[in-house]
Short mmCIF file of C-alpha atoms and ligand atoms in Angstrom, two decimals:
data_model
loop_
_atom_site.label_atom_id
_atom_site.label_comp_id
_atom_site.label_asym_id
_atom_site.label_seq_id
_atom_site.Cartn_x
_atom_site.Cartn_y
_atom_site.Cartn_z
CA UNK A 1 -0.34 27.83 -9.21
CA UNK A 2 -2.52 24.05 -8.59
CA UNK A 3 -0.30 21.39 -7.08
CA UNK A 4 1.70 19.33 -9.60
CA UNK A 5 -0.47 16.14 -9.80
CA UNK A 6 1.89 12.80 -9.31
CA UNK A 7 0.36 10.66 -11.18
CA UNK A 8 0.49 6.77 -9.70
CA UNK A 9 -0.68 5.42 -13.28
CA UNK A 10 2.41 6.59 -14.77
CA UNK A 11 4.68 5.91 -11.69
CA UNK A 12 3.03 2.34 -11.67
CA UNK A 13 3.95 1.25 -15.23
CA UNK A 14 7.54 2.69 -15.05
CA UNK A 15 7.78 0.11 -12.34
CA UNK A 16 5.86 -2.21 -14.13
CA UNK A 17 8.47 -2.23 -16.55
CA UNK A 18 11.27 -2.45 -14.92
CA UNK A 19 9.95 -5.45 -12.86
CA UNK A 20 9.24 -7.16 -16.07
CA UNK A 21 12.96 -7.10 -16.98
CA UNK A 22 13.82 -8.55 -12.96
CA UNK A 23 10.99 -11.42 -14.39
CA UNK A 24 13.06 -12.10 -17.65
CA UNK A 25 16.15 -12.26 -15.59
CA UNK A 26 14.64 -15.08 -13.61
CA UNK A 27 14.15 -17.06 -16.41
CA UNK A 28 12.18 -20.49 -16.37
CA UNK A 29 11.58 -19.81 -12.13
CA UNK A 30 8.33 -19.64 -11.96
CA UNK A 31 6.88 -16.59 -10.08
CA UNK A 32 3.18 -17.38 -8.61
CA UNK A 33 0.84 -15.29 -6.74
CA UNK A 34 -2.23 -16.48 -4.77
CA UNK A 35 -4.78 -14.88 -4.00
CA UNK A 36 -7.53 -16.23 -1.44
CA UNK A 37 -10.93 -14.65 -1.21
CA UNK A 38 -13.76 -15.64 1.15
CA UNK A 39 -17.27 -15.14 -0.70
CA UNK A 40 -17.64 -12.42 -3.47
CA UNK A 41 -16.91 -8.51 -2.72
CA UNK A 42 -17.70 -5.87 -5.03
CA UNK A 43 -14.70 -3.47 -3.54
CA UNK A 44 -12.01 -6.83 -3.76
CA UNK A 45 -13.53 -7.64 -6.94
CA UNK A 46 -11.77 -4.39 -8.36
CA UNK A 47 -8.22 -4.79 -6.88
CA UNK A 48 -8.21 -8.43 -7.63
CA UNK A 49 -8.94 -7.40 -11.28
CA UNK A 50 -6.07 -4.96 -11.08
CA UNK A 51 -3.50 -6.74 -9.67
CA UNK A 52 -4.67 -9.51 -12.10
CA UNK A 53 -3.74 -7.42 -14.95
CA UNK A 54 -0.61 -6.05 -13.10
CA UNK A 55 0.35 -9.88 -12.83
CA UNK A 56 0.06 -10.60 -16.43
CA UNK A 57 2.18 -7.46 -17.77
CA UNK A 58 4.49 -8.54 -15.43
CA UNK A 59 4.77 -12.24 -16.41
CA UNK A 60 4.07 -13.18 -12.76
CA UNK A 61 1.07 -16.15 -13.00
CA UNK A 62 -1.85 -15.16 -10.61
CA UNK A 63 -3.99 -17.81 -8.92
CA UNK A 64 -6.91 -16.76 -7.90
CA UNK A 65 -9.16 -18.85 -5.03
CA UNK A 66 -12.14 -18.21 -4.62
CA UNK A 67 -13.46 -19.78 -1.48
CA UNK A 68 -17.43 -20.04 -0.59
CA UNK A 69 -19.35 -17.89 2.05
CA UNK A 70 -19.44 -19.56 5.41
CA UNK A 71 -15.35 -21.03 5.11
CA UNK A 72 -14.35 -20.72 9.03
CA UNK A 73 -10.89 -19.21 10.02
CA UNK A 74 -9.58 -22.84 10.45
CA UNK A 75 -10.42 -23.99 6.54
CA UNK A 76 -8.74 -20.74 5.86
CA UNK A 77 -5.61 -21.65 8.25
CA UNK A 78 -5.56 -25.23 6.33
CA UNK A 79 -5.89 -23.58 3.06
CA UNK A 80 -2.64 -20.89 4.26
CA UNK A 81 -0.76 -23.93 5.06
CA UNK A 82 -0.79 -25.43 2.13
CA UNK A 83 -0.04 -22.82 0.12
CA UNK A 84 3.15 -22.59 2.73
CA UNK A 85 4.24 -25.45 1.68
CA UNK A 86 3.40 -25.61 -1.97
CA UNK A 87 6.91 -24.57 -3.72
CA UNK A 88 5.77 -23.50 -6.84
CA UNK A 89 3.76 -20.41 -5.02
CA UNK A 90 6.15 -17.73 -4.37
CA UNK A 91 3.23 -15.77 -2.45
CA UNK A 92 0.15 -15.30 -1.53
CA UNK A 93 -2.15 -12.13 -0.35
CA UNK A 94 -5.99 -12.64 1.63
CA UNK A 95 -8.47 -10.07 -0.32
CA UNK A 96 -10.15 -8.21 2.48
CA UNK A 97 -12.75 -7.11 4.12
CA UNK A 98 -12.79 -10.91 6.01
CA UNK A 99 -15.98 -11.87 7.01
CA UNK A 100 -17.40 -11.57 10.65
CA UNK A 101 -15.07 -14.47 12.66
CA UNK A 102 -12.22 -14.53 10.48
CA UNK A 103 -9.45 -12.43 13.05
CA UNK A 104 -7.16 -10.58 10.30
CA UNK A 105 -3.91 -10.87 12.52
CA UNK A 106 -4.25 -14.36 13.16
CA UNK A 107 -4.06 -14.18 9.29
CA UNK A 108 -1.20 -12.43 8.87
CA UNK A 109 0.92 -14.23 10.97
CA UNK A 110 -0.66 -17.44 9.28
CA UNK A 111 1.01 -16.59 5.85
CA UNK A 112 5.13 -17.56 5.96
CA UNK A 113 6.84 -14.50 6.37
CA UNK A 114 8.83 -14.76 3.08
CA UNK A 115 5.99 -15.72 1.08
CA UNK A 116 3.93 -12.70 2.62
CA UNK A 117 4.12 -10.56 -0.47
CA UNK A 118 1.40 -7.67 1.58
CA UNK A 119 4.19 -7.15 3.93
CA UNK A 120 1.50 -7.25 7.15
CA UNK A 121 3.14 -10.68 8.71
CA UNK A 122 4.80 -9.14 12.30
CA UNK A 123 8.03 -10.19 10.83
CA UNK A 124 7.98 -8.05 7.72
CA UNK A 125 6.43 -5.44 9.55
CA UNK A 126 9.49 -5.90 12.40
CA UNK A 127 12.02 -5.43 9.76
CA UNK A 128 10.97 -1.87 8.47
CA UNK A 129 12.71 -0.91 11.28
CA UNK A 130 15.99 -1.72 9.32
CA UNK A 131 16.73 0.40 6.61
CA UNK A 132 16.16 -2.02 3.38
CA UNK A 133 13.05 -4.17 4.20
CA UNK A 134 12.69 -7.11 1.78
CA UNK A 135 8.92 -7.19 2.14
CA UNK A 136 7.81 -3.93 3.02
CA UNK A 137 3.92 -3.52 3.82
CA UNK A 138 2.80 -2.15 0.30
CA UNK A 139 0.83 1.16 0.82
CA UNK A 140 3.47 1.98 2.99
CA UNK A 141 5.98 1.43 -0.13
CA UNK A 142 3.89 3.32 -2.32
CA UNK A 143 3.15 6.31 -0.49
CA UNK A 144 6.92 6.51 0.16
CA UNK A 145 7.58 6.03 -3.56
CA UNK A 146 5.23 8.98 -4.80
CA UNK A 147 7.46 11.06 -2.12
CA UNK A 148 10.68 10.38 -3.50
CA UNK A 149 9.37 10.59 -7.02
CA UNK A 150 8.98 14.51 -6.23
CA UNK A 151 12.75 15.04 -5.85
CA UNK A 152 12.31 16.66 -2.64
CA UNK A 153 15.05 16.59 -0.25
CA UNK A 154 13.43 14.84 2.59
CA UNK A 155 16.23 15.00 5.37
CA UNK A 156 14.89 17.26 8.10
CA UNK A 157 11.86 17.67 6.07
CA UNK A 158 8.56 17.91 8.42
CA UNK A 159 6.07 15.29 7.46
CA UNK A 160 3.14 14.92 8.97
CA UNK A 161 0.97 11.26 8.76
CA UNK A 162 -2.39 11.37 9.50
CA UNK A 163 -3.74 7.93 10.85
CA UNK A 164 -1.65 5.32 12.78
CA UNK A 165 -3.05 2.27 11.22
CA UNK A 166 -0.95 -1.02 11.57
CA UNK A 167 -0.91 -1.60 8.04
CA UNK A 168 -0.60 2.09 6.70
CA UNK A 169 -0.19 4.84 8.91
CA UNK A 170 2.60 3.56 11.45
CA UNK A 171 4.84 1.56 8.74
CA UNK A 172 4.72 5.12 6.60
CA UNK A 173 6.16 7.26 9.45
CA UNK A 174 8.93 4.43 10.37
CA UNK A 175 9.72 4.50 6.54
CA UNK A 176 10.16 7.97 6.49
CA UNK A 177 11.97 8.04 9.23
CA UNK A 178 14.85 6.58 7.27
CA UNK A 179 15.15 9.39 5.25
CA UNK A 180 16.18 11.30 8.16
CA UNK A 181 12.57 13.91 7.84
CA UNK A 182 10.96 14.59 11.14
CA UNK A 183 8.51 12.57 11.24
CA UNK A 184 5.15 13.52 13.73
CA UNK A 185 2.16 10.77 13.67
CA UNK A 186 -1.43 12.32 14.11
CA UNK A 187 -4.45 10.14 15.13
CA UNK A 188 -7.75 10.28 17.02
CA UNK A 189 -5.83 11.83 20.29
CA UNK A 190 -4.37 14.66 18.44
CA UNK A 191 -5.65 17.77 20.15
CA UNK A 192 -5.18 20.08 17.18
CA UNK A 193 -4.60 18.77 13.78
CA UNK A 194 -4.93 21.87 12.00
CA UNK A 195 -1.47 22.98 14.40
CA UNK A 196 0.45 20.17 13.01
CA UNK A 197 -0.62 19.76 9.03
CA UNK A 198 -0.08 23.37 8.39
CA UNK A 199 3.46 23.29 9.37
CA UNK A 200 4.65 20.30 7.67
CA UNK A 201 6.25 20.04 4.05
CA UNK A 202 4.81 16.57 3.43
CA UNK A 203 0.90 15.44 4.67
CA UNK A 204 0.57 11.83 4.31
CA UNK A 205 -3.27 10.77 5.02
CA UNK A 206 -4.35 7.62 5.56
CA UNK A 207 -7.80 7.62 7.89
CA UNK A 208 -10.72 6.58 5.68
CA UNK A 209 -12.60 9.79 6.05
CA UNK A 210 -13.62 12.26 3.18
CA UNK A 211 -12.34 15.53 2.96
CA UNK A 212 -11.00 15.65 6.28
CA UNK A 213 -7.96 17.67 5.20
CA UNK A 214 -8.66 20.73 3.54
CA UNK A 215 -6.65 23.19 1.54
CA UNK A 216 -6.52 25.92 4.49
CA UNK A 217 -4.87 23.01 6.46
CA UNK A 218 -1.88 23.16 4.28
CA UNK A 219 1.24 24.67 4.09
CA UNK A 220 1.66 26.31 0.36
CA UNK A 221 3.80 23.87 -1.73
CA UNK A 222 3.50 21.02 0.68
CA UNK A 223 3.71 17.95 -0.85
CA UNK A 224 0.12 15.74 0.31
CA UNK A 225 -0.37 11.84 -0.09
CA UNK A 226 -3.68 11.17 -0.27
CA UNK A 227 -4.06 7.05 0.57
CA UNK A 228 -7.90 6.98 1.33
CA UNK A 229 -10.18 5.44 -0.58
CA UNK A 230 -13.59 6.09 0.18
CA UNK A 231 -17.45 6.31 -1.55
CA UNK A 232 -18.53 9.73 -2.06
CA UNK A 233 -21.44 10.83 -1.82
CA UNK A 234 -22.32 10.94 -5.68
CA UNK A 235 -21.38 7.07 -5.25
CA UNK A 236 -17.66 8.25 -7.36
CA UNK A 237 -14.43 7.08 -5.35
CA UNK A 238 -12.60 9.71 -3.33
CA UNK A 239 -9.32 10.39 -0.93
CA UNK A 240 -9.38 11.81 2.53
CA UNK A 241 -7.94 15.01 1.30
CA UNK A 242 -10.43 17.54 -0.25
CA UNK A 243 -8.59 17.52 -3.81
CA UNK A 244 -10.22 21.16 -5.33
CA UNK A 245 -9.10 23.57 -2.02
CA UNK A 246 -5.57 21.16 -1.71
CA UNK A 247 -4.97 21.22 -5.50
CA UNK A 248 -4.89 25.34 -4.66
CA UNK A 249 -2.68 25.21 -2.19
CA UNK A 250 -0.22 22.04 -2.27
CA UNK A 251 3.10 21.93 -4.43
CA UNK A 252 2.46 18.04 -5.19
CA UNK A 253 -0.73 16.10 -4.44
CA UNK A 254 -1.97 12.52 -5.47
CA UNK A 255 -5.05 12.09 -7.06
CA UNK A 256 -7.52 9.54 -5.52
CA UNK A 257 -8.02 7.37 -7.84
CA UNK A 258 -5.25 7.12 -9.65
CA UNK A 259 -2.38 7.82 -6.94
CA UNK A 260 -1.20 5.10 -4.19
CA UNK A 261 -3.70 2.73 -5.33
CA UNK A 262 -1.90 2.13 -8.85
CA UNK A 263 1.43 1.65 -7.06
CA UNK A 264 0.61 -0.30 -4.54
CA UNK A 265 -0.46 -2.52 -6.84
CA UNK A 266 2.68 -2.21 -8.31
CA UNK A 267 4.73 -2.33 -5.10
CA UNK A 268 2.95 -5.92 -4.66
CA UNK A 269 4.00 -7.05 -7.88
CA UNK A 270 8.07 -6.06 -6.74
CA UNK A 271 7.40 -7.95 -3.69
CA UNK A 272 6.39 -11.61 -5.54
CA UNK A 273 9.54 -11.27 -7.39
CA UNK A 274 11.51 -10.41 -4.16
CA UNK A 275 9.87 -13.62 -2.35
CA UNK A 276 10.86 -15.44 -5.39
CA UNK A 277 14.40 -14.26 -5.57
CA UNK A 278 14.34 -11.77 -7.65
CA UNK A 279 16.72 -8.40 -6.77
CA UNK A 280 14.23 -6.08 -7.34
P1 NAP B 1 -7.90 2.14 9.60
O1 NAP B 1 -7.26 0.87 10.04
O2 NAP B 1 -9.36 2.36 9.80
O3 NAP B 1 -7.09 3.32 10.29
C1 NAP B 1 -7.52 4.67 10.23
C2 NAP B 1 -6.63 5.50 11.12
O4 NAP B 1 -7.09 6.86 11.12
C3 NAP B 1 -6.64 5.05 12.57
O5 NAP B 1 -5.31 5.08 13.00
C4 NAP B 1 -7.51 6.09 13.28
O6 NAP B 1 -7.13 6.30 14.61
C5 NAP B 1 -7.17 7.32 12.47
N1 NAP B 1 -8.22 8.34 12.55
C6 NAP B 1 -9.56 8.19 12.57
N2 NAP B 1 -10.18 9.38 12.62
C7 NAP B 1 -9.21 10.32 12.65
C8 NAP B 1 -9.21 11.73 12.71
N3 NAP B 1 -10.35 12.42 12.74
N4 NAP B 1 -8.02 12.38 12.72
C9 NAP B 1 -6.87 11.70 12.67
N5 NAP B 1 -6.78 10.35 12.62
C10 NAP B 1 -7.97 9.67 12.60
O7 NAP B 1 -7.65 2.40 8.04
P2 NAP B 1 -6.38 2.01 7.12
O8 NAP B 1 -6.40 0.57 6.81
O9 NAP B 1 -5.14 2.64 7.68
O10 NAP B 1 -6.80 2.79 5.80
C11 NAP B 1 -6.92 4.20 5.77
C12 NAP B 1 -7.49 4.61 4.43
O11 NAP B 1 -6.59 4.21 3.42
C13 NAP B 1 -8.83 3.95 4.07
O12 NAP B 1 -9.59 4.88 3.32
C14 NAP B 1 -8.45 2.79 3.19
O13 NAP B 1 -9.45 2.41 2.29
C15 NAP B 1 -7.26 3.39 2.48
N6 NAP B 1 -6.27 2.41 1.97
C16 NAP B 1 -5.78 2.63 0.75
C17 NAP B 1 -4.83 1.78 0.20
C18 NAP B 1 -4.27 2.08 -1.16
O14 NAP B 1 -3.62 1.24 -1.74
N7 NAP B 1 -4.47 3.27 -1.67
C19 NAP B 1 -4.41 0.67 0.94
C20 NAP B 1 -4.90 0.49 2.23
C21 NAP B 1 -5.84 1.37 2.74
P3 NAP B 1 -7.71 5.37 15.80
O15 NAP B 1 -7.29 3.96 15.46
O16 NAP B 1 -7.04 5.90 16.99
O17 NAP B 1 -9.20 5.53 15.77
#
């Protein structure tokens, strides 16, 4: 029987919803989300528009800044800071890629921590390691989201997460860890991958490289996150996971697009209303 698809569209505007009511509850507060972007990118262009439209059903005002090509990592700093300090922003994300020059940690831990709605400033990220993170990073949130959407009881589950990214991979496993699964974190060392998806009851992937987990890699039922987003070949976005051999084999799987992406989006949204006092 194919995998039962979980569909982050759906899962997004449930949230969506609900996050609207947290809005209403806040009344006349205004909620205000910045978003800085050096230059113009086609690939930024596309979340911007989506978190743009995310913003609006949400009733969260979005304030877009679009700075020109050349901009230096200190006019960036200078721009940060006064967004710090402007109290009617409640927070405020950097569109990425940065251009050549621009260091994206120096970045992060520009941005004051409670108005770093992307969750990457070293003190979000320090406070995953509790158990109810105010800012959480947001792929992390979403991927751990689609999980729990499945109903699956995740204590002593095995999960697997491919890719120890900063931002993804590593805040996924520490988040999963909370739910008491066993949590094992493959990466460029790993001697045999194969050894280690095949075994586990949840795959997360997040690497940036097409199809590298296939079907035969999986356990059957396994539940498989798919968080990459990369060009295929036909020029059509696709996930890390090969979606026709894991769709055979998986119980759940997320389709790319259409999976983390929409929630993320989502999870970003919960975190502007948590940064501006929302309980959310
Ligand atoms: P990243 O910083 O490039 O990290 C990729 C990770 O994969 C690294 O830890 C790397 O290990 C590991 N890796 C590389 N080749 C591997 C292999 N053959 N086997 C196992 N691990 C391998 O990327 P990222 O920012 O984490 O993003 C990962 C993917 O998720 C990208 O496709 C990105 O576009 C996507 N993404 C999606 C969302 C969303 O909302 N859906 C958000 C963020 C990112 P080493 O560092 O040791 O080389």
């Amino acid at each position: 029987m194919p995998a039962q698809l979980l569909d982050g569209r759906q899962i997004a505007k449930r949230m969506r919803e609900r996050l609207r009511e947290a809005r209403d509850r806040l009344a006349t507060r205004p909620v205000r989300l910045v978003s800085l972007e050096i230059g113009q990118n086609p690939a930024a262009a596309v979340y911007v528009r989506n978190q743009r439209r995310a913003a609006e059903e949400v009733g969260i005002d979005m304030e877009v800044q679009n700075l020109p090509v050349g901009t230096t990592e200190a006019d960036l700093m200078a721009r940060i800071d006064e967004l710090n300090g402007r109290d009617d922003v409640s927070g405020m994300l950097v569109q990425r890629p940065l251009p050549p020059g621009i260091d994206g940690r120096h970045v992060q831990m520009a941005i004051a921590p409670h108005k770093d709605v992307e969750g990457m400033h070293p003190a979000n990220m320090g406070t995953i390691l509790y158990k109810e993170p105010l800012l959480p990073p947001c792929t992390a949130a979403a991927a751990q989201q689609l999980i729990v959407e499945t109903g699956m009881d995740l204590r002593g589950a095995e999960t697997v997460v491919v890719g120890h990214s900063e931002i993804v991979g590593k805040p996924i496993a520490v988040l999963l860890l909370h739910h008491l699964s066993t949590v094992t974190v493959c990466h460029i060392g790993t001697r045999n991958l194969i050894e280690h998806t095949r075994r586990a009851d949840i795959v997360v992937v997040a690497v940036g490289k097409p199809g590298l987990v296939h079907g035969d890699m999986l356990k059957p039922g396994a539940c498989v996150i798919d968080v990459g987003i990369n060009q295929g070949a036909d020029g059509k976005i696709v996930g890390d996971v090969d979606f026709a051999s894991a769709e055979q084999v998986a119980g759940f799987l997320t389709p790319v697009p259409g999976g983390v992406g929409p929630v993320t989006v989502a999870m970003l949204m919960r975190n502007t209303l948590r940064a501006a006092g929302a309980e959310v």
